[in-house]
PDB file of C-alpha atoms and ligand atoms in Angstrom:
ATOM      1  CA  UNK S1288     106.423  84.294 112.483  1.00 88.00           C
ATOM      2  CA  UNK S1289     109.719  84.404 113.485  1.00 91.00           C
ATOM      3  CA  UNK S1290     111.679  86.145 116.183  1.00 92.00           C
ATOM      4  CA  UNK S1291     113.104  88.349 114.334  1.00 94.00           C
ATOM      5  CA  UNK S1292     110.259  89.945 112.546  1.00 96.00           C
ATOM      6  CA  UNK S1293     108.329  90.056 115.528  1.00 94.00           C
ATOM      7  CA  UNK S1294     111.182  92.276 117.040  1.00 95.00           C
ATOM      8  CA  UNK S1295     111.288  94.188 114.295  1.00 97.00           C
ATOM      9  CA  UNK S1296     107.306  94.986 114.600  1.00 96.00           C
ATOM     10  CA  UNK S1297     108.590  95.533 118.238  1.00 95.00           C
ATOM     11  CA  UNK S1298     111.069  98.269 117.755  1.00 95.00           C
ATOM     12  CA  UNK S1299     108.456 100.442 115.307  1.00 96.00           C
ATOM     13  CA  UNK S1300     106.171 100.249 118.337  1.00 95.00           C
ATOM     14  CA  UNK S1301     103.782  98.215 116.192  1.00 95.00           C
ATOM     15  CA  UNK S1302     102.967  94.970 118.576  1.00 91.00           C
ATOM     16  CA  UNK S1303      99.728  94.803 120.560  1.00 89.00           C
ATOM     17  CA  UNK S1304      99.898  93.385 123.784  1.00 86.00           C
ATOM     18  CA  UNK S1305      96.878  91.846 125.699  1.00 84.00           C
ATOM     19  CA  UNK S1306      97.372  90.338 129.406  1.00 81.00           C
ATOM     20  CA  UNK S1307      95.007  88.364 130.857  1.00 77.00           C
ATOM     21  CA  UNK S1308      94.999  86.749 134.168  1.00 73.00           C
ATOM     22  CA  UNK S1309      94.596  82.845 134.692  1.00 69.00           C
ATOM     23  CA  UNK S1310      92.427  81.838 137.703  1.00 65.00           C
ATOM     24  CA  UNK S1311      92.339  83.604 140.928  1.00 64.00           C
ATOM     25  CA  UNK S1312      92.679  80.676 143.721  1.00 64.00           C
ATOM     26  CA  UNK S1313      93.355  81.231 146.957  1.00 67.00           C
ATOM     27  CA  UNK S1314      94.507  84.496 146.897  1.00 66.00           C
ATOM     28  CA  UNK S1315      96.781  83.225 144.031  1.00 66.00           C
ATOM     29  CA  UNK S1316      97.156  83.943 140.215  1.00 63.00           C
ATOM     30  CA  UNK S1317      97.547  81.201 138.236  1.00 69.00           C
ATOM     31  CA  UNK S1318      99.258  82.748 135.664  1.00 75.00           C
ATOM     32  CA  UNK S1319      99.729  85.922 133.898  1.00 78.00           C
ATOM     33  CA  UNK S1320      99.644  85.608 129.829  1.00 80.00           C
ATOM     34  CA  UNK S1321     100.839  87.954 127.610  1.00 82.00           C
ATOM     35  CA  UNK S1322      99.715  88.081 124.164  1.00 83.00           C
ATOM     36  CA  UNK S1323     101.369  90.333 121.356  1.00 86.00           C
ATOM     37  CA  UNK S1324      99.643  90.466 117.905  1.00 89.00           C
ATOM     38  CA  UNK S1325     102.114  91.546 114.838  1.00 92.00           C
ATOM     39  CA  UNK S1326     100.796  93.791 112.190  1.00 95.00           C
ATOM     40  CA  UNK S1327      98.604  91.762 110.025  1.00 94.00           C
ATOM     41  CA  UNK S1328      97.883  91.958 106.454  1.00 96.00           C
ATOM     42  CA  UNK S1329      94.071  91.394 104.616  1.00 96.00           C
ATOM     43  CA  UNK S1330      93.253  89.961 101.774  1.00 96.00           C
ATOM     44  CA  UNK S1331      89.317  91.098 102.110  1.00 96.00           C
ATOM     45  CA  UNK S1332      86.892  92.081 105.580  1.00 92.00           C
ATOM     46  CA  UNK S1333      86.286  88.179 105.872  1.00 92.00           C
ATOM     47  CA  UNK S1334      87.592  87.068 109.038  1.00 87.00           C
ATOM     48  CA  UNK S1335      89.045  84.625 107.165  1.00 90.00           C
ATOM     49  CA  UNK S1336      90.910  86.683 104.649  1.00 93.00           C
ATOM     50  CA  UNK S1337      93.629  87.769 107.527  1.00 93.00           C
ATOM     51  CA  UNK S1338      96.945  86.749 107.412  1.00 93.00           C
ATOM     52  CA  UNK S1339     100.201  87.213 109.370  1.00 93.00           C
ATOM     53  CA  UNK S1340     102.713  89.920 107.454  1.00 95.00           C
ATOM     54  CA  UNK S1341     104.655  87.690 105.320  1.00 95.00           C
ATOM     55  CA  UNK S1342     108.342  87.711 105.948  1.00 95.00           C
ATOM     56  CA  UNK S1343     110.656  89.413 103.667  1.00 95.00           C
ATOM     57  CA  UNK S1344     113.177  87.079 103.435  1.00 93.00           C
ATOM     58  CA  UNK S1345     110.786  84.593 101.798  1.00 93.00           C
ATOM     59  CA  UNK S1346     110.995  86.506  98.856  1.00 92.00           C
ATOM     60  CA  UNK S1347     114.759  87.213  98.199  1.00 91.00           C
ATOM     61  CA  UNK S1348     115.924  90.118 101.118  1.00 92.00           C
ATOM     62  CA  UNK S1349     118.919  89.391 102.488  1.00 93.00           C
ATOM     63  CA  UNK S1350     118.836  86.989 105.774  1.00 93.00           C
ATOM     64  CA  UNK S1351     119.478  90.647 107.569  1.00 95.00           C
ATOM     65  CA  UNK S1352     117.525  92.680 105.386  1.00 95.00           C
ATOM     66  CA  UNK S1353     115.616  93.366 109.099  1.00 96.00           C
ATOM     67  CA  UNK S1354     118.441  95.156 110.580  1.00 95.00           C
ATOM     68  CA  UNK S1355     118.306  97.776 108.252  1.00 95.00           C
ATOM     69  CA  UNK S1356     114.662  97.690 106.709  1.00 96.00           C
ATOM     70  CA  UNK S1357     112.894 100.855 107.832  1.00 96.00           C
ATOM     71  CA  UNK S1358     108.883 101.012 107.982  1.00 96.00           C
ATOM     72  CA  UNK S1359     108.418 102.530 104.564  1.00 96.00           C
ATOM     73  CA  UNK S1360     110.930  99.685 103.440  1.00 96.00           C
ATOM     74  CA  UNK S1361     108.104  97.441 105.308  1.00 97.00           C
ATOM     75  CA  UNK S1362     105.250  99.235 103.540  1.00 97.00           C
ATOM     76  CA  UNK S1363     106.809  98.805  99.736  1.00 95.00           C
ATOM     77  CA  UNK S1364     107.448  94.859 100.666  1.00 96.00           C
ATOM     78  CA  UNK S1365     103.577  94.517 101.703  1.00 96.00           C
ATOM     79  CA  UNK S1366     102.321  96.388  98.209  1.00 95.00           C
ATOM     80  CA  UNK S1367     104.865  93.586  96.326  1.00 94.00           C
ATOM     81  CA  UNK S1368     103.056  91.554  98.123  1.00 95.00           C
ATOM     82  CA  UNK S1369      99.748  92.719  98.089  1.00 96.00           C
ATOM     83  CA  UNK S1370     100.239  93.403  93.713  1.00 93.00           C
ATOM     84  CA  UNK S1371     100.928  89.545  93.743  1.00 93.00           C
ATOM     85  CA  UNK S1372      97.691  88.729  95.458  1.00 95.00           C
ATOM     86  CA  UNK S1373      95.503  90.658  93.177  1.00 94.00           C
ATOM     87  CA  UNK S1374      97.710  89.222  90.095  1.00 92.00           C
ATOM     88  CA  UNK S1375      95.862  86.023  91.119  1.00 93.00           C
ATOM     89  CA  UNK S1376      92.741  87.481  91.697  1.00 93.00           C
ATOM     90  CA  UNK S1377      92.863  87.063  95.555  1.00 95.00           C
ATOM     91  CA  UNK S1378      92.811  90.517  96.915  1.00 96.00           C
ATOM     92  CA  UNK S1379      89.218  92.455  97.528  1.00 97.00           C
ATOM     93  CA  UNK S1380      88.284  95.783  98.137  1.00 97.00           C
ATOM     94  CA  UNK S1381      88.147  96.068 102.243  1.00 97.00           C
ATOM     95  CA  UNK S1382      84.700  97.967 102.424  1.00 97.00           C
ATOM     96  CA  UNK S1383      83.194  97.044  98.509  1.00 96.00           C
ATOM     97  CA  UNK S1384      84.574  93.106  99.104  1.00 96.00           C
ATOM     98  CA  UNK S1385      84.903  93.338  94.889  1.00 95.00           C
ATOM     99  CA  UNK S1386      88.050  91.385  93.853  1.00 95.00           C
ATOM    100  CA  UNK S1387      90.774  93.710  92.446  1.00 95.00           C
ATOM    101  CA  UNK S1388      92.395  93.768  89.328  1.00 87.00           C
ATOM    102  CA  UNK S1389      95.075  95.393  88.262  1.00 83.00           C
ATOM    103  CA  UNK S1390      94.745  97.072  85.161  1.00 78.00           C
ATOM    104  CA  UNK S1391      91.213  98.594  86.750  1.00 65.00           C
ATOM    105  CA  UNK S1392      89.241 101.592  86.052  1.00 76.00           C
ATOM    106  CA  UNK S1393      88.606 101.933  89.905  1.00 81.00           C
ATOM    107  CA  UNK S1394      91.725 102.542  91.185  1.00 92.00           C
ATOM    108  CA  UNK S1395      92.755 101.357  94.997  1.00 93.00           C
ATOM    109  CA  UNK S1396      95.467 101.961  96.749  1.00 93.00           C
ATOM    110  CA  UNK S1397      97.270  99.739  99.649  1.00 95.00           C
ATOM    111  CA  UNK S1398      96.245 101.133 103.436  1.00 96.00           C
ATOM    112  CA  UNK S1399      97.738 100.867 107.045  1.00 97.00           C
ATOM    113  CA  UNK S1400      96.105 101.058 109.771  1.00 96.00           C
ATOM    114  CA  UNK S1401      96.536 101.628 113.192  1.00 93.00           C
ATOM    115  CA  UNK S1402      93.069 101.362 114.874  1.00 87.00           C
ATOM    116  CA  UNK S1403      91.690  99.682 115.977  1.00 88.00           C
ATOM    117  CA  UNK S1404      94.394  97.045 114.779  1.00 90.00           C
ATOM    118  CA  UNK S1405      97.742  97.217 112.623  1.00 94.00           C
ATOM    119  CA  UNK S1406      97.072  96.251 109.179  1.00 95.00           C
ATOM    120  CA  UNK S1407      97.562  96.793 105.592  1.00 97.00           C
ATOM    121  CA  UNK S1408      94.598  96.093 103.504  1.00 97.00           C
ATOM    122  CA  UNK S1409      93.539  97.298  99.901  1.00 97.00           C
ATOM    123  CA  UNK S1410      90.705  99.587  99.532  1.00 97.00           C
ATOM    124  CA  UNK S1411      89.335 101.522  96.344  1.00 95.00           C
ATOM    125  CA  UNK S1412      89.605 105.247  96.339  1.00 94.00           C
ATOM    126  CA  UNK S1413      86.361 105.733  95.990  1.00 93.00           C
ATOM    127  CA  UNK S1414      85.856 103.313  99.202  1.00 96.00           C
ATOM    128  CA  UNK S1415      88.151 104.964 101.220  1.00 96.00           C
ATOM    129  CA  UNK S1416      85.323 107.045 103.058  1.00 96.00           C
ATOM    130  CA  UNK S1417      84.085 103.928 104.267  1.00 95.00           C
ATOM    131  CA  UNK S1418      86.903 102.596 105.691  1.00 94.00           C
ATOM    132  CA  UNK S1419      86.317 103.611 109.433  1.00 93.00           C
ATOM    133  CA  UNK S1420      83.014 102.733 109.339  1.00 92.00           C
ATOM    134  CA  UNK S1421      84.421  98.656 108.301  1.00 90.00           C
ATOM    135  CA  UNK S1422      86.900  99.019 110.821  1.00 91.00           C
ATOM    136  CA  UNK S1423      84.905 100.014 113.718  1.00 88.00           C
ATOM    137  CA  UNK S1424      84.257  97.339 116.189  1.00 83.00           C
ATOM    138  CA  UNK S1425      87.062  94.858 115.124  1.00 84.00           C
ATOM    139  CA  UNK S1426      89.042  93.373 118.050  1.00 82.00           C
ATOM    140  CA  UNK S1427      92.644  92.798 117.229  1.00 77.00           C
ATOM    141  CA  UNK S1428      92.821  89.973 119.201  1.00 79.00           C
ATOM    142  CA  UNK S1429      89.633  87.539 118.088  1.00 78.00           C
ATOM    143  CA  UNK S1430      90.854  88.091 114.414  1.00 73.00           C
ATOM    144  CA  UNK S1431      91.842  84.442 113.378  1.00 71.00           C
ATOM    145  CA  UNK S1432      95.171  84.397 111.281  1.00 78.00           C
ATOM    146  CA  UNK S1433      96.503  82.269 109.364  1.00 81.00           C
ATOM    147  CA  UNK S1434     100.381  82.527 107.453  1.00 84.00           C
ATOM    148  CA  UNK S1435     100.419  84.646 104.422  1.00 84.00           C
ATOM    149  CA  UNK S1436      99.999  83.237 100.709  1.00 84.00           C
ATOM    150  CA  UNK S1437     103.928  82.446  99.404  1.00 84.00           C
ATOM    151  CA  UNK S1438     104.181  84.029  95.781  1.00 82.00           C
ATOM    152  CA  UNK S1439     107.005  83.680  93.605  1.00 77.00           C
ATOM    153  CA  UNK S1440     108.327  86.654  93.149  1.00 74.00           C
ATOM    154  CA  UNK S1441     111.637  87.723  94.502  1.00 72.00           C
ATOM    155  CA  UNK S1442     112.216  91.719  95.185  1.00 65.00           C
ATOM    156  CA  UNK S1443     115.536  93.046  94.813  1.00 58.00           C
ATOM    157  CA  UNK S1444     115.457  95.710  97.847  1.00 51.00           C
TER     158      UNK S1444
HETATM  159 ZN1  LIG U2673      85.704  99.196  96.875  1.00 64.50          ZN
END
């Protein structure tokens, strides 16, 4: 991710930290490490289904779209996004794990959440009652990520 995103995440407030302390030798720490986790966004519950927030610029925002972009701005980028990802029959239901379409009967509806981890995900209306109970008990920070799907589609903001 790059710098400038992750400052951007930084300014909403939206970064999770976690410090843990190296070794303790001799009265010493080794070293302090500092961890900060950006916002992520999920394709489905799998573990593997997590990806870092894809980067506006990727898909046609001006280099310094960032200095400007506010979170709702953020919010409307991810649901391009996420619209993309169901186009191609990637994107389930967070609690029901069914794929999504978009011309569905069930409707769903793109989600952030702040606990116990920042994240957009997709969820059915109908699932939304559910949604704590999926949540509960994931740690931000043993969620593997990898970078976001690219799609072609360019957003004029
Ligand atoms: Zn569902």
């Amino acid at each position: 991710m790059r710098n400038e995103l992750l400052s951007w995440f930084a300014r909403e407030g939206l970064l999770l930290t976690s410090t843990t302390t190296g070794a303790y030798t001799d009265g010493v720490d080794d070293e302090i490490k500092v961890v900060v986790k950006a916002p992520l966004v999920a394709l489905s519950r799998a573990d593997s289904d997590f990806r870092e927030c894809p980067d506006p610029i990727d898909f046609g925002y001006p280099v310094d779209c960032l200095d400007y972009m506010l979170l709702d701005d953020m919010h409307q980028f991810v649901l391009s996004w996420f619209e993309q990802a169901v186009q191609v029959r990637m994107a389930h239901c967070f609690v029901c794990n069914k794929v999504l379409d978009l011309g569905e009967e069930h409707p769903w509806d793109a989600v952030f959440v702040s606990d116990p981890l920042y994240c957009w995900l997709l969820v059915h209306f109908d699932c939304k009652r559910y949604l704590n109970r999926d949540l509960r008990g994931r740690h931000p920070f043993e969620t593997g990520v990898t970078s976001s799907e690219y799609f072609d589609f360019h957003l004029d903001p």
